Amino acid sequence: MNVAEVKNLTKYYGKLKALDGITLNIPQGRIIGLLGKNGAGKSTFMRCLLGFLKHKGDITILNETIKSHKESIHEHIAFIPDVSSLDDRLTVQQTIDYVASLNQSWNAEKAQQLLAGSDLPLNKKVANLSKGMKTKLYLLITLSLNVKILLLDEPTLGLDIVFRKEFFNTILGDFYDESKTIIISTHQVEEVEQILQDIIFIDKGKMILFEDVEELKKKHSIFTVPSDKIEELEKHKPKLITKTLGHVSAILNSEIKIENAQINKPSLSDLFMEKVGGSNA
Amino acid sequence: MHKLKAIMIKDWHINKKSLLIPFWITAGFYVFILLSIAFAYFKGDMNINMIDLDTGPPVPVINYIVNMAILGLPGLMSILFIIMLTQNALNEDIKKNCELFHRSQPVSIWFRTGSKYLMGIAGNWAIMLIIALFNFLVINTILAIFHQFDFYSAFNGMILSSISFMKTGLIIGSITFFFSAVFKDKAFFQGFAILLGVQFLFLIVNTMLNWNLPLPLTYLFKLIKLNPMEGLENDVASLDIRNHISMVWNSILFNWKTLIQLAFSGSLFIGATWIYKNKEIK
């Protein structure tokens, strides 16, 4: 069953084509990564999904057609842009009360449980919280909402590695079950690689790939040969050959056989480099 | 309606500091007067003289004018703070980078804009009325002790003056609220500058081509203009303050102009919400 269906989604900013005919179906119960360079169109894609941006093409989420923003869809979809998008003028308690009062899916018991396990200062203004504390507050809010879809748009932007890890581990451990769908947009794929089930590569507004992560990794391998045997790789026309000390490597189809080549499993960022190229993955 | 209540509570938390500033200014004013009185008392210069009032206009007229005058400071403060709050109403969340957080809540955009509109305009009205009521009690107690007190004239003076300021605040606040949906920053000044530009352009065109294009600022001033003191001199001369009060009620509230003012303000609210709703959030 699909929770969202996107057909030929196109978005222009003036003359710039930010999204170029994206068509995909998002299945229920999956954790999907949206990977692209800065400016590839990841945020635009998410904002179009929610109707925050005017667009061409058809979007259906949870059987609702999205032409413009509909507040009602947020009963079932939580959206987290990044932790600094909380309202700095409210205190922690006021933020929690505000979200709790507006969302029917608010689970007060869970919120209380999460609050008890945190050291969040209830009377402190969000503006005066550290990034780590803001992350905890955002997690508390998100995890207390019993929604069907969670959209995370670069949620850990500006956080240090400890909080980035904590963020994703908590999302996975406390939120996810097989009835829920999570879409995570990021350009720091290493941190989410272990939790993703599907991956979408997006570049210059175009969807390059949408595949099951395990399948994708099975299909490809990193072949490393000594530098003087570079032609062994070149004959398979890889998009990218990387040079290391005395060796060259390329990602190729796993079924290819190259004598004496060292074979390794590629990471998602290796695959992204291979499919998209560039150095900013 | 509990969602509207939740949003209003949130907006109150955000705006309460600004909303309460007129209280502190008034409190400071009273403290200053009390200190002056105490200083005069201890220096032996205390001299309260109401003799001039005894030989002046009749008691109801004095009560009426004094109670209109006590609205001067809170009324002007109310308009000033209405402008301050409404000019940030629909653009501040965007500036503060929390627009997406608020928009991602399952609540009607009309509730969100309605709450901001009410907080910016009715919130300031409420503060003004509370200060007015306090001033009313203080001033009329003094009048009752040292001179004479006529409740009918005093109360009508205060209420009519309050209504004048409330209506002016409503119109100016609605215009500024509309500008806040259009402009990202300094909405009042940007909007006013554009209106001023159009005013001068139309004036030049009218003069040069002998046309009769409507002048926006002239129309707005006409719409806002309320004068509860109008005709007071004649009524004082004929000692008919009750007639004057009933005339002012008609000229300030019970007429077609009020309906036009309400329709104008309502249209600006609807227009502002429509623009805000259709704004792309990047």
PDB file of N, CA and C in Angstrom, chain A residues 87 90 93-104 106, chain B residues 1-15 101-102 105-108 111-116 118-119:
ATOM      1  N   ASP A  87       9.766  27.611  17.848  1.00  0.00           N
ATOM      2  CA  ASP A  87       9.526  29.032  18.131  1.00  0.00           C
ATOM      3  C   ASP A  87      10.312  29.455  19.373  1.00  0.00           C
ATOM      4  N   LEU A  90       8.749  30.981  22.800  1.00  0.00           N
ATOM      5  CA  LEU A  90       7.976  30.215  23.781  1.00  0.00           C
ATOM      6  C   LEU A  90       8.907  29.486  24.741  1.00  0.00           C
ATOM      7  N   GLN A  93       7.651  24.451  28.222  1.00  0.00           N
ATOM      8  CA  GLN A  93       6.310  24.042  28.643  1.00  0.00           C
ATOM      9  C   GLN A  93       5.251  24.592  27.691  1.00  0.00           C
ATOM     10  N   GLN A  94       5.398  25.856  27.318  1.00  0.00           N
ATOM     11  CA  GLN A  94       4.422  26.464  26.403  1.00  0.00           C
ATOM     12  C   GLN A  94       4.436  25.767  25.046  1.00  0.00           C
ATOM     13  N   THR A  95       5.625  25.390  24.584  1.00  0.00           N
ATOM     14  CA  THR A  95       5.723  24.690  23.292  1.00  0.00           C
ATOM     15  C   THR A  95       5.003  23.343  23.368  1.00  0.00           C
ATOM     16  N   ILE A  96       5.249  22.617  24.447  1.00  0.00           N
ATOM     17  CA  ILE A  96       4.616  21.302  24.598  1.00  0.00           C
ATOM     18  C   ILE A  96       3.090  21.463  24.691  1.00  0.00           C
ATOM     19  N   ASP A  97       2.638  22.412  25.499  1.00  0.00           N
ATOM     20  CA  ASP A  97       1.190  22.632  25.657  1.00  0.00           C
ATOM     21  C   ASP A  97       0.537  23.008  24.325  1.00  0.00           C
ATOM     22  N   TYR A  98       1.229  23.854  23.589  1.00  0.00           N
ATOM     23  CA  TYR A  98       0.717  24.335  22.303  1.00  0.00           C
ATOM     24  C   TYR A  98       0.529  23.173  21.327  1.00  0.00           C
ATOM     25  N   VAL A  99       1.560  22.360  21.160  1.00  0.00           N
ATOM     26  CA  VAL A  99       1.474  21.236  20.222  1.00  0.00           C
ATOM     27  C   VAL A  99       0.438  20.216  20.721  1.00  0.00           C
ATOM     28  N   ALA A 100       0.434  19.988  22.029  1.00  0.00           N
ATOM     29  CA  ALA A 100      -0.513  19.014  22.596  1.00  0.00           C
ATOM     30  C   ALA A 100      -1.962  19.441  22.360  1.00  0.00           C
ATOM     31  N   SER A 101      -2.227  20.731  22.503  1.00  0.00           N
ATOM     32  CA  SER A 101      -3.609  21.204  22.348  1.00  0.00           C
ATOM     33  C   SER A 101      -4.087  21.150  20.904  1.00  0.00           C
ATOM     34  N   LEU A 102      -3.156  21.245  19.970  1.00  0.00           N
ATOM     35  CA  LEU A 102      -3.570  21.312  18.566  1.00  0.00           C
ATOM     36  C   LEU A 102      -3.664  19.943  17.894  1.00  0.00           C
ATOM     37  N   ASN A 103      -2.973  18.956  18.464  1.00  0.00           N
ATOM     38  CA  ASN A 103      -2.902  17.660  17.790  1.00  0.00           C
ATOM     39  C   ASN A 103      -3.738  16.603  18.501  1.00  0.00           C
ATOM     40  N   GLN A 104      -4.707  16.067  17.765  1.00  0.00           N
ATOM     41  CA  GLN A 104      -5.540  15.007  18.342  1.00  0.00           C
ATOM     42  C   GLN A 104      -4.736  13.738  18.581  1.00  0.00           C
ATOM     43  N   TRP A 106      -1.928  13.485  19.856  1.00  0.00           N
ATOM     44  CA  TRP A 106      -0.955  13.673  20.950  1.00  0.00           C
ATOM     45  C   TRP A 106      -1.132  12.585  22.011  1.00  0.00           C
TER      46      TRP A 106
ATOM     47  N   MET B   1     -13.326  24.805  18.969  1.00  0.00           N
ATOM     48  CA  MET B   1     -12.842  26.101  19.452  1.00  0.00           C
ATOM     49  C   MET B   1     -11.625  25.975  20.372  1.00  0.00           C
ATOM     50  N   HIS B   2     -11.380  24.739  20.868  1.00  0.00           N
ATOM     51  CA  HIS B   2     -10.236  24.620  21.777  1.00  0.00           C
ATOM     52  C   HIS B   2      -8.925  24.878  21.047  1.00  0.00           C
ATOM     53  N   LYS B   3      -8.936  24.690  19.721  1.00  0.00           N
ATOM     54  CA  LYS B   3      -7.725  24.979  18.948  1.00  0.00           C
ATOM     55  C   LYS B   3      -7.477  26.482  18.887  1.00  0.00           C
ATOM     56  N   LEU B   4      -8.557  27.237  18.696  1.00  0.00           N
ATOM     57  CA  LEU B   4      -8.427  28.697  18.674  1.00  0.00           C
ATOM     58  C   LEU B   4      -7.900  29.178  20.028  1.00  0.00           C
ATOM     59  N   LYS B   5      -8.439  28.569  21.077  1.00  0.00           N
ATOM     60  CA  LYS B   5      -7.999  28.946  22.424  1.00  0.00           C
ATOM     61  C   LYS B   5      -6.493  28.656  22.592  1.00  0.00           C
ATOM     62  N   ALA B   6      -6.077  27.482  22.095  1.00  0.00           N
ATOM     63  CA  ALA B   6      -4.654  27.118  22.227  1.00  0.00           C
ATOM     64  C   ALA B   6      -3.774  28.109  21.478  1.00  0.00           C
ATOM     65  N   ILE B   7      -4.234  28.528  20.305  1.00  0.00           N
ATOM     66  CA  ILE B   7      -3.434  29.476  19.521  1.00  0.00           C
ATOM     67  C   ILE B   7      -3.412  30.842  20.205  1.00  0.00           C
ATOM     68  N   MET B   8      -4.546  31.214  20.763  1.00  0.00           N
ATOM     69  CA  MET B   8      -4.600  32.523  21.435  1.00  0.00           C
ATOM     70  C   MET B   8      -3.699  32.527  22.674  1.00  0.00           C
ATOM     71  N   ILE B   9      -3.671  31.403  23.367  1.00  0.00           N
ATOM     72  CA  ILE B   9      -2.769  31.324  24.537  1.00  0.00           C
ATOM     73  C   ILE B   9      -1.318  31.458  24.068  1.00  0.00           C
ATOM     74  N   LYS B  10      -0.998  30.769  22.978  1.00  0.00           N
ATOM     75  CA  LYS B  10       0.371  30.860  22.435  1.00  0.00           C
ATOM     76  C   LYS B  10       0.686  32.306  22.053  1.00  0.00           C
ATOM     77  N   ASP B  11      -0.248  32.960  21.346  1.00  0.00           N
ATOM     78  CA  ASP B  11      -0.010  34.348  20.924  1.00  0.00           C
ATOM     79  C   ASP B  11       0.075  35.294  22.119  1.00  0.00           C
ATOM     80  N   TRP B  12      -0.677  34.983  23.161  1.00  0.00           N
ATOM     81  CA  TRP B  12      -0.594  35.802  24.377  1.00  0.00           C
ATOM     82  C   TRP B  12       0.814  35.674  24.982  1.00  0.00           C
ATOM     83  N   HIS B  13       1.324  34.432  25.062  1.00  0.00           N
ATOM     84  CA  HIS B  13       2.669  34.228  25.614  1.00  0.00           C
ATOM     85  C   HIS B  13       3.700  35.025  24.813  1.00  0.00           C
ATOM     86  N   ILE B  14       3.524  35.035  23.496  1.00  0.00           N
ATOM     87  CA  ILE B  14       4.504  35.707  22.642  1.00  0.00           C
ATOM     88  C   ILE B  14       4.401  37.235  22.776  1.00  0.00           C
ATOM     89  N   ASN B  15       3.168  37.726  22.909  1.00  0.00           N
ATOM     90  CA  ASN B  15       2.971  39.186  22.842  1.00  0.00           C
ATOM     91  C   ASN B  15       2.754  39.875  24.179  1.00  0.00           C
ATOM     92  N   PHE B 101       7.173  25.426  11.442  1.00  0.00           N
ATOM     93  CA  PHE B 101       6.759  24.740  12.677  1.00  0.00           C
ATOM     94  C   PHE B 101       5.272  25.019  12.949  1.00  0.00           C
ATOM     95  N   HIS B 102       4.867  26.268  12.831  1.00  0.00           N
ATOM     96  CA  HIS B 102       3.466  26.622  13.098  1.00  0.00           C
ATOM     97  C   HIS B 102       2.533  26.131  11.992  1.00  0.00           C
ATOM     98  N   GLN B 105       1.177  22.491  12.012  1.00  0.00           N
ATOM     99  CA  GLN B 105       0.205  22.067  13.030  1.00  0.00           C
ATOM    100  C   GLN B 105      -1.177  21.949  12.368  1.00  0.00           C
ATOM    101  N   PRO B 106      -1.940  20.959  12.788  1.00  0.00           N
ATOM    102  CA  PRO B 106      -3.244  20.757  12.141  1.00  0.00           C
ATOM    103  C   PRO B 106      -4.295  21.751  12.624  1.00  0.00           C
ATOM    104  N   VAL B 107      -4.171  22.956  12.184  1.00  0.00           N
ATOM    105  CA  VAL B 107      -5.121  23.981  12.612  1.00  0.00           C
ATOM    106  C   VAL B 107      -5.392  24.945  11.460  1.00  0.00           C
ATOM    107  N   SER B 108      -6.620  25.378  11.357  1.00  0.00           N
ATOM    108  CA  SER B 108      -7.015  26.253  10.246  1.00  0.00           C
ATOM    109  C   SER B 108      -6.205  27.543  10.257  1.00  0.00           C
ATOM    110  N   PHE B 111      -7.862  30.466  11.920  1.00  0.00           N
ATOM    111  CA  PHE B 111      -7.694  30.555  13.375  1.00  0.00           C
ATOM    112  C   PHE B 111      -6.372  31.240  13.707  1.00  0.00           C
ATOM    113  N   ARG B 112      -5.340  30.877  12.924  1.00  0.00           N
ATOM    114  CA  ARG B 112      -4.016  31.459  13.202  1.00  0.00           C
ATOM    115  C   ARG B 112      -4.022  32.955  12.956  1.00  0.00           C
ATOM    116  N   THR B 113      -4.578  33.369  11.790  1.00  0.00           N
ATOM    117  CA  THR B 113      -4.579  34.804  11.501  1.00  0.00           C
ATOM    118  C   THR B 113      -5.575  35.520  12.416  1.00  0.00           C
ATOM    119  N   GLY B 114      -6.696  34.853  12.695  1.00  0.00           N
ATOM    120  CA  GLY B 114      -7.709  35.466  13.572  1.00  0.00           C
ATOM    121  C   GLY B 114      -7.153  35.747  14.954  1.00  0.00           C
ATOM    122  N   SER B 115      -6.396  34.803  15.466  1.00  0.00           N
ATOM    123  CA  SER B 115      -5.802  34.986  16.788  1.00  0.00           C
ATOM    124  C   SER B 115      -4.815  36.161  16.786  1.00  0.00           C
ATOM    125  N   LYS B 116      -4.002  36.243  15.740  1.00  0.00           N
ATOM    126  CA  LYS B 116      -3.022  37.334  15.660  1.00  0.00           C
ATOM    127  C   LYS B 116      -3.736  38.686  15.534  1.00  0.00           C
ATOM    128  N   LEU B 118      -6.824  39.383  16.559  1.00  0.00           N
ATOM    129  CA  LEU B 118      -7.462  39.698  17.843  1.00  0.00           C
ATOM    130  C   LEU B 118      -6.434  40.165  18.873  1.00  0.00           C
ATOM    131  N   MET B 119      -5.289  39.465  18.895  1.00  0.00           N
ATOM    132  CA  MET B 119      -4.258  39.828  19.871  1.00  0.00           C
ATOM    133  C   MET B 119      -3.745  41.244  19.601  1.00  0.00           C
TER     134      MET B 119
END
